Amino acid sequence: MKTMKQRFQSILALSMLSVMMMTWMLAFGAPAASASVQSTGELNFSALSGKYEKDVLVVKGVFVNISNVKVNKVEKLKLTVKDAAGNELATREWDNDAFLTGLSLEPGQSQKWDVSFPGAVQGADLKSLDVTYQMTCATEKWDGRGEGVHIFIDNRKLNPEVAPFIKDGSMLVPLRSTLEALGAKVEWSPETQTVKATKGSDVMTFKIGQKSSTINGKAIQFGVPAQIVDGSSFIPLRDASEALNCDLFVGMHNAKSMTIVIVDKQ
């Protein structure tokens, strides 16, 4: 029989867990919030882009492990591709495919995969694709990397010089090191407190303390402004990632541990 004190402690622990999980969901959205990002509990597959090559639809996709187990191989896979309007364009199945059975991903790792769909519906608008899947994976227990927020950018672990934090529903991360890890060259104007981040042909500019930003001259809005806290500059992670043409995936393991994976769409 639990004492009154034990019951109170249990209720308090559950309440703290609920608050933490809700905070993370507000900061990133649930793992399945995006139509092309669906959590299996082990492995995700998401479409990054699509194009037609004659009568074949070629989808550039990515496997992402945001779980807390190691995936040793994908035994079976079925992909169904739909356009933004929900029209089915193609479907395909694999059973003990050589590439898939050789796929091994630790938590935080990702692997891009170009997959072709012969006989797909032609002429669809491929600016937005929805890929649903059924997947059977072989996994093994993973001891994890301990508590905290673990961020991976194209399979490289981000080790920020100061800890990320959540403010007003957005995860804020160190500005320069994160933008550089995303592949951008960072220029800082101390007179105007303006940042210019250049990644290939993409140019993002924003000012510390303001939500407004531009990407290639087009106005966008951050969820919260980039800001300076205790002498360090921070930027909202999702906003920066998506502005620089990356997808962001989130795995929430418990009240003290989460994995974030960022993948360049190129």
mmCIF file of C-alpha atoms in Angstrom:
data_model
loop_
_atom_site.group_PDB
_atom_site.id
_atom_site.type_symbol
_atom_site.label_atom_id
_atom_site.label_comp_id
_atom_site.label_asym_id
_atom_site.label_seq_id
_atom_site.Cartn_x
_atom_site.Cartn_y
_atom_site.Cartn_z
ATOM 1 C CA MET A 1 0.000 0.000 0.000
ATOM 2 C CA LYS A 2 1.327 3.433 -0.935
ATOM 3 C CA THR A 3 1.442 6.071 1.740
ATOM 4 C CA MET A 4 -0.151 9.469 1.119
ATOM 5 C CA LYS A 5 3.337 10.938 0.632
ATOM 6 C CA GLN A 6 4.251 8.275 -1.955
ATOM 7 C CA ARG A 7 1.026 8.914 -3.848
ATOM 8 C CA PHE A 8 1.711 12.624 -3.874
ATOM 9 C CA GLN A 9 5.249 12.047 -5.162
ATOM 10 C CA SER A 10 3.928 9.797 -7.948
ATOM 11 C CA ILE A 11 1.342 12.373 -9.004
ATOM 12 C CA LEU A 12 3.975 15.128 -8.916
ATOM 13 C CA ALA A 13 6.366 13.086 -11.075
ATOM 14 C CA LEU A 14 3.655 12.374 -13.643
ATOM 15 C CA SER A 15 2.669 16.031 -13.698
ATOM 16 C CA MET A 16 6.267 17.124 -14.306
ATOM 17 C CA LEU A 17 6.597 14.561 -17.095
ATOM 18 C CA SER A 18 3.383 15.796 -18.734
ATOM 19 C CA VAL A 19 4.537 19.413 -18.575
ATOM 20 C CA MET A 20 7.924 18.569 -20.078
ATOM 21 C CA MET A 21 6.424 16.497 -22.896
ATOM 22 C CA MET A 22 3.892 19.229 -23.681
ATOM 23 C CA THR A 23 6.677 21.829 -23.767
ATOM 24 C CA TRP A 24 8.662 19.760 -26.262
ATOM 25 C CA MET A 25 5.583 19.174 -28.414
ATOM 26 C CA LEU A 26 4.930 22.911 -28.487
ATOM 27 C CA ALA A 27 8.541 23.551 -29.455
ATOM 28 C CA PHE A 28 8.679 21.050 -32.291
ATOM 29 C CA GLY A 29 5.277 19.519 -32.889
ATOM 30 C CA ALA A 30 4.595 15.829 -32.414
ATOM 31 C CA PRO A 31 6.837 13.495 -34.466
ATOM 32 C CA ALA A 32 3.962 12.736 -36.842
ATOM 33 C CA ALA A 33 2.829 16.340 -37.250
ATOM 34 C CA SER A 34 4.204 16.622 -40.794
ATOM 35 C CA ALA A 35 2.412 14.504 -43.366
ATOM 36 C CA SER A 36 5.657 12.987 -44.592
ATOM 37 C CA VAL A 37 7.152 12.400 -41.146
ATOM 38 C CA GLN A 38 5.581 9.455 -39.374
ATOM 39 C CA SER A 39 7.047 7.749 -36.353
ATOM 40 C CA THR A 40 7.151 3.946 -36.254
ATOM 41 C CA GLY A 41 8.813 3.988 -32.850
ATOM 42 C CA GLU A 42 11.989 2.740 -34.535
ATOM 43 C CA LEU A 43 12.637 4.356 -37.887
ATOM 44 C CA ASN A 44 11.177 7.124 -40.051
ATOM 45 C CA PHE A 45 11.199 7.505 -43.814
ATOM 46 C CA SER A 46 10.524 10.921 -45.295
ATOM 47 C CA ALA A 47 10.489 12.310 -48.837
ATOM 48 C CA LEU A 48 12.894 15.190 -49.400
ATOM 49 C CA SER A 49 12.088 15.846 -53.077
ATOM 50 C CA GLY A 50 10.746 14.192 -56.209
ATOM 51 C CA LYS A 51 11.209 14.402 -59.964
ATOM 52 C CA TYR A 52 10.172 12.612 -63.138
ATOM 53 C CA GLU A 53 12.755 10.868 -65.283
ATOM 54 C CA LYS A 54 10.795 9.886 -68.401
ATOM 55 C CA ASP A 55 8.058 7.528 -67.135
ATOM 56 C CA VAL A 56 9.702 6.933 -63.735
ATOM 57 C CA LEU A 57 9.059 8.900 -60.552
ATOM 58 C CA VAL A 58 12.277 9.271 -58.547
ATOM 59 C CA VAL A 59 11.890 10.214 -54.884
ATOM 60 C CA LYS A 60 14.857 11.370 -52.856
ATOM 61 C CA GLY A 61 14.113 10.191 -49.347
ATOM 62 C CA VAL A 62 15.818 9.670 -46.025
ATOM 63 C CA PHE A 63 15.683 7.105 -43.237
ATOM 64 C CA VAL A 64 15.973 8.744 -39.822
ATOM 65 C CA ASN A 65 16.450 7.010 -36.497
ATOM 66 C CA ILE A 66 15.033 9.239 -33.754
ATOM 67 C CA SER A 67 14.259 6.313 -31.458
ATOM 68 C CA ASN A 68 16.268 5.023 -28.504
ATOM 69 C CA VAL A 69 17.065 1.659 -30.132
ATOM 70 C CA LYS A 70 19.604 0.703 -32.796
ATOM 71 C CA VAL A 71 18.104 -0.388 -36.123
ATOM 72 C CA ASN A 72 20.127 -3.259 -37.603
ATOM 73 C CA LYS A 73 18.173 -3.738 -40.817
ATOM 74 C CA VAL A 74 14.874 -3.137 -42.578
ATOM 75 C CA GLU A 75 13.347 -6.481 -43.462
ATOM 76 C CA LYS A 76 10.183 -5.344 -45.232
ATOM 77 C CA LEU A 77 9.078 -1.986 -46.576
ATOM 78 C CA LYS A 78 6.060 -0.650 -48.442
ATOM 79 C CA LEU A 79 5.993 2.957 -49.674
ATOM 80 C CA THR A 80 2.986 4.832 -51.019
ATOM 81 C CA VAL A 81 3.531 8.247 -52.597
ATOM 82 C CA LYS A 82 0.792 10.885 -52.793
ATOM 83 C CA ASP A 83 0.784 14.450 -54.013
ATOM 84 C CA ALA A 84 -0.264 17.432 -51.903
ATOM 85 C CA ALA A 85 -3.905 16.913 -52.893
ATOM 86 C CA GLY A 86 -3.867 13.326 -51.598
ATOM 87 C CA ASN A 87 -3.833 11.659 -55.014
ATOM 88 C CA GLU A 88 -1.887 8.391 -55.041
ATOM 89 C CA LEU A 89 0.989 8.502 -57.498
ATOM 90 C CA ALA A 90 2.736 5.184 -56.887
ATOM 91 C CA THR A 91 3.320 2.310 -54.485
ATOM 92 C CA ARG A 92 6.130 -0.206 -54.169
ATOM 93 C CA GLU A 93 7.165 -3.034 -51.831
ATOM 94 C CA TRP A 94 10.529 -4.560 -50.837
ATOM 95 C CA ASP A 95 11.199 -7.846 -49.045
ATOM 96 C CA ASN A 96 14.770 -8.650 -47.919
ATOM 97 C CA ASP A 97 16.266 -6.100 -50.313
ATOM 98 C CA ALA A 98 20.090 -6.003 -50.203
ATOM 99 C CA PHE A 99 20.301 -2.261 -49.474
ATOM 100 C CA LEU A 100 17.605 -2.338 -46.809
ATOM 101 C CA THR A 101 18.916 -5.403 -44.988
ATOM 102 C CA GLY A 102 22.323 -3.726 -44.895
ATOM 103 C CA LEU A 103 20.913 -0.569 -43.351
ATOM 104 C CA SER A 104 22.211 -0.031 -39.817
ATOM 105 C CA LEU A 105 21.479 3.192 -37.946
ATOM 106 C CA GLU A 106 22.196 4.182 -34.381
ATOM 107 C CA PRO A 107 19.913 6.720 -32.672
ATOM 108 C CA GLY A 108 20.518 10.109 -34.286
ATOM 109 C CA GLN A 109 21.795 8.721 -37.585
ATOM 110 C CA SER A 110 20.194 9.122 -41.002
ATOM 111 C CA GLN A 111 20.661 7.627 -44.476
ATOM 112 C CA LYS A 112 19.461 9.128 -47.749
ATOM 113 C CA TRP A 113 17.976 6.857 -50.399
ATOM 114 C CA ASP A 114 16.872 7.602 -53.960
ATOM 115 C CA VAL A 115 14.019 5.260 -54.851
ATOM 116 C CA SER A 116 12.379 4.879 -58.261
ATOM 117 C CA PHE A 117 8.707 4.154 -58.969
ATOM 118 C CA PRO A 118 8.212 2.854 -62.520
ATOM 119 C CA GLY A 119 4.724 3.386 -63.909
ATOM 120 C CA ALA A 120 3.891 6.213 -61.509
ATOM 121 C CA VAL A 121 1.127 8.682 -62.339
ATOM 122 C CA GLN A 122 2.643 11.342 -64.583
ATOM 123 C CA GLY A 123 2.350 15.115 -64.506
ATOM 124 C CA ALA A 124 1.699 15.610 -60.785
ATOM 125 C CA ASP A 125 2.905 18.652 -58.865
ATOM 126 C CA LEU A 126 5.932 17.348 -56.971
ATOM 127 C CA LYS A 127 6.596 20.436 -54.857
ATOM 128 C CA SER A 128 5.062 18.624 -51.873
ATOM 129 C CA LEU A 129 4.967 14.846 -51.488
ATOM 130 C CA ASP A 130 3.363 12.681 -48.817
ATOM 131 C CA VAL A 131 5.035 9.290 -48.351
ATOM 132 C CA THR A 132 3.342 6.792 -46.070
ATOM 133 C CA TYR A 133 4.976 3.510 -45.209
ATOM 134 C CA GLN A 134 4.744 0.138 -43.548
ATOM 135 C CA MET A 135 8.063 -1.101 -42.229
ATOM 136 C CA THR A 136 9.461 -4.110 -40.380
ATOM 137 C CA CYS A 137 12.821 -3.526 -38.675
ATOM 138 C CA ALA A 138 15.272 -5.631 -36.688
ATOM 139 C CA THR A 139 16.491 -3.681 -33.653
ATOM 140 C CA GLU A 140 18.618 -4.048 -30.571
ATOM 141 C CA LYS A 141 18.688 -2.259 -27.237
ATOM 142 C CA TRP A 142 20.660 0.966 -27.093
ATOM 143 C CA ASP A 143 22.085 2.280 -23.834
ATOM 144 C CA GLY A 144 21.673 5.843 -25.024
ATOM 145 C CA ARG A 145 23.761 8.934 -24.599
ATOM 146 C CA GLY A 146 22.392 10.009 -21.252
ATOM 147 C CA GLU A 147 20.040 12.805 -20.405
ATOM 148 C CA GLY A 148 19.673 16.032 -22.343
ATOM 149 C CA VAL A 149 19.038 17.214 -25.896
ATOM 150 C CA HIS A 150 21.093 15.376 -28.523
ATOM 151 C CA ILE A 151 21.203 17.179 -31.885
ATOM 152 C CA PHE A 152 22.546 15.599 -35.085
ATOM 153 C CA ILE A 153 23.032 17.465 -38.373
ATOM 154 C CA ASP A 154 23.631 15.119 -41.320
ATOM 155 C CA ASN A 155 25.085 12.463 -38.977
ATOM 156 C CA ARG A 156 27.363 14.914 -37.160
ATOM 157 C CA LYS A 157 26.567 15.476 -33.491
ATOM 158 C CA LEU A 158 26.232 19.102 -32.560
ATOM 159 C CA ASN A 159 28.105 19.865 -29.374
ATOM 160 C CA PRO A 160 27.014 23.426 -28.550
ATOM 161 C CA GLU A 161 29.257 25.524 -26.366
ATOM 162 C CA VAL A 162 26.255 26.493 -24.245
ATOM 163 C CA ALA A 163 23.112 24.491 -23.572
ATOM 164 C CA PRO A 164 19.990 24.911 -25.756
ATOM 165 C CA PHE A 165 16.807 26.019 -24.043
ATOM 166 C CA ILE A 166 13.094 26.377 -24.804
ATOM 167 C CA LYS A 167 11.424 29.766 -24.830
ATOM 168 C CA ASP A 168 7.852 30.547 -25.873
ATOM 169 C CA GLY A 169 7.522 27.161 -27.554
ATOM 170 C CA SER A 170 10.777 27.296 -29.557
ATOM 171 C CA MET A 171 14.083 25.523 -29.017
ATOM 172 C CA LEU A 172 16.897 28.096 -29.045
ATOM 173 C CA VAL A 173 20.450 26.984 -29.858
ATOM 174 C CA PRO A 174 23.820 28.785 -30.101
ATOM 175 C CA LEU A 175 23.658 30.895 -33.252
ATOM 176 C CA ARG A 176 27.036 30.749 -34.988
ATOM 177 C CA SER A 177 27.972 27.122 -34.293
ATOM 178 C CA THR A 178 24.520 25.887 -35.339
ATOM 179 C CA LEU A 179 24.374 27.899 -38.578
ATOM 180 C CA GLU A 180 27.882 26.764 -39.487
ATOM 181 C CA ALA A 181 26.939 23.150 -38.756
ATOM 182 C CA LEU A 182 23.986 23.642 -41.130
ATOM 183 C CA GLY A 183 26.523 24.541 -43.825
ATOM 184 C CA ALA A 184 26.197 28.323 -43.752
ATOM 185 C CA LYS A 185 28.843 31.028 -43.745
ATOM 186 C CA VAL A 186 28.007 33.503 -40.983
ATOM 187 C CA GLU A 187 28.669 37.249 -41.128
ATOM 188 C CA TRP A 188 27.966 39.476 -38.138
ATOM 189 C CA SER A 189 27.484 43.245 -38.182
ATOM 190 C CA PRO A 190 27.941 44.515 -34.601
ATOM 191 C CA GLU A 191 26.822 48.054 -35.499
ATOM 192 C CA THR A 192 23.339 46.919 -36.573
ATOM 193 C CA GLN A 193 23.321 43.551 -34.748
ATOM 194 C CA THR A 194 22.439 41.926 -38.074
ATOM 195 C CA VAL A 195 23.365 38.384 -39.118
ATOM 196 C CA LYS A 196 23.845 37.209 -42.697
ATOM 197 C CA ALA A 197 23.984 33.439 -43.254
ATOM 198 C CA THR A 198 24.935 32.206 -46.727
ATOM 199 C CA LYS A 199 24.526 28.580 -47.773
ATOM 200 C CA GLY A 200 25.141 27.990 -51.466
ATOM 201 C CA SER A 201 22.687 30.243 -53.303
ATOM 202 C CA ASP A 202 20.519 30.765 -50.196
ATOM 203 C CA VAL A 203 21.007 33.943 -48.184
ATOM 204 C CA MET A 204 19.232 34.494 -44.866
ATOM 205 C CA THR A 205 19.404 37.793 -42.993
ATOM 206 C CA PHE A 206 17.929 38.721 -39.630
ATOM 207 C CA LYS A 207 18.450 41.095 -36.750
ATOM 208 C CA ILE A 208 18.950 40.162 -33.123
ATOM 209 C CA GLY A 209 15.777 40.818 -31.148
ATOM 210 C CA GLN A 210 13.428 40.801 -34.141
ATOM 211 C CA LYS A 211 11.214 37.990 -35.465
ATOM 212 C CA SER A 212 11.308 39.266 -39.033
ATOM 213 C CA SER A 213 13.883 37.697 -41.342
ATOM 214 C CA THR A 214 14.479 37.264 -45.051
ATOM 215 C CA ILE A 215 15.540 34.256 -47.117
ATOM 216 C CA ASN A 216 16.661 35.174 -50.625
ATOM 217 C CA GLY A 217 14.882 38.500 -50.209
ATOM 218 C CA LYS A 218 11.570 36.911 -49.201
ATOM 219 C CA ALA A 219 10.188 37.886 -45.795
ATOM 220 C CA ILE A 220 9.734 35.124 -43.207
ATOM 221 C CA GLN A 221 8.964 35.137 -39.490
ATOM 222 C CA PHE A 222 10.781 33.342 -36.687
ATOM 223 C CA GLY A 223 8.649 31.894 -33.905
ATOM 224 C CA VAL A 224 10.792 33.832 -31.445
ATOM 225 C CA PRO A 225 13.560 36.292 -32.310
ATOM 226 C CA ALA A 226 17.243 35.484 -32.304
ATOM 227 C CA GLN A 227 18.562 36.869 -29.035
ATOM 228 C CA ILE A 228 21.557 37.353 -26.778
ATOM 229 C CA VAL A 229 21.422 35.641 -23.369
ATOM 230 C CA ASP A 230 24.278 35.957 -20.861
ATOM 231 C CA GLY A 231 26.632 37.070 -23.626
ATOM 232 C CA SER A 232 25.773 34.221 -26.051
ATOM 233 C CA SER A 233 23.699 34.554 -29.239
ATOM 234 C CA PHE A 234 20.842 32.098 -29.836
ATOM 235 C CA ILE A 235 18.578 31.289 -32.787
ATOM 236 C CA PRO A 236 15.380 29.166 -33.013
ATOM 237 C CA LEU A 237 16.480 25.774 -34.318
ATOM 238 C CA ARG A 238 13.463 24.791 -36.415
ATOM 239 C CA ASP A 239 13.170 28.201 -38.088
ATOM 240 C CA ALA A 240 16.865 28.285 -38.987
ATOM 241 C CA SER A 241 16.861 24.689 -40.261
ATOM 242 C CA GLU A 242 13.801 25.079 -42.473
ATOM 243 C CA ALA A 243 14.954 28.445 -43.829
ATOM 244 C CA LEU A 244 18.190 26.786 -44.967
ATOM 245 C CA ASN A 245 16.315 23.961 -46.753
ATOM 246 C CA CYS A 246 16.613 21.267 -44.099
ATOM 247 C CA ASP A 247 14.080 18.899 -42.512
ATOM 248 C CA LEU A 248 13.955 18.460 -38.743
ATOM 249 C CA PHE A 249 12.894 15.275 -36.923
ATOM 250 C CA VAL A 250 12.281 14.912 -33.183
ATOM 251 C CA GLY A 251 12.252 11.863 -30.937
ATOM 252 C CA MET A 252 11.120 12.368 -27.326
ATOM 253 C CA HIS A 253 12.261 9.446 -25.195
ATOM 254 C CA ASN A 254 11.324 10.536 -21.702
ATOM 255 C CA ALA A 255 11.111 13.661 -19.567
ATOM 256 C CA LYS A 256 14.886 14.156 -19.618
ATOM 257 C CA SER A 257 16.068 12.879 -22.997
ATOM 258 C CA MET A 258 15.343 13.705 -26.628
ATOM 259 C CA THR A 259 16.992 13.264 -30.034
ATOM 260 C CA ILE A 260 16.796 15.851 -32.816
ATOM 261 C CA VAL A 261 17.947 14.977 -36.328
ATOM 262 C CA ILE A 262 18.384 17.601 -39.066
ATOM 263 C CA VAL A 263 18.811 16.528 -42.694
ATOM 264 C CA ASP A 264 19.786 18.721 -45.630
ATOM 265 C CA LYS A 265 17.274 18.244 -48.455
ATOM 266 C CA GLN A 266 19.989 18.535 -51.116
#
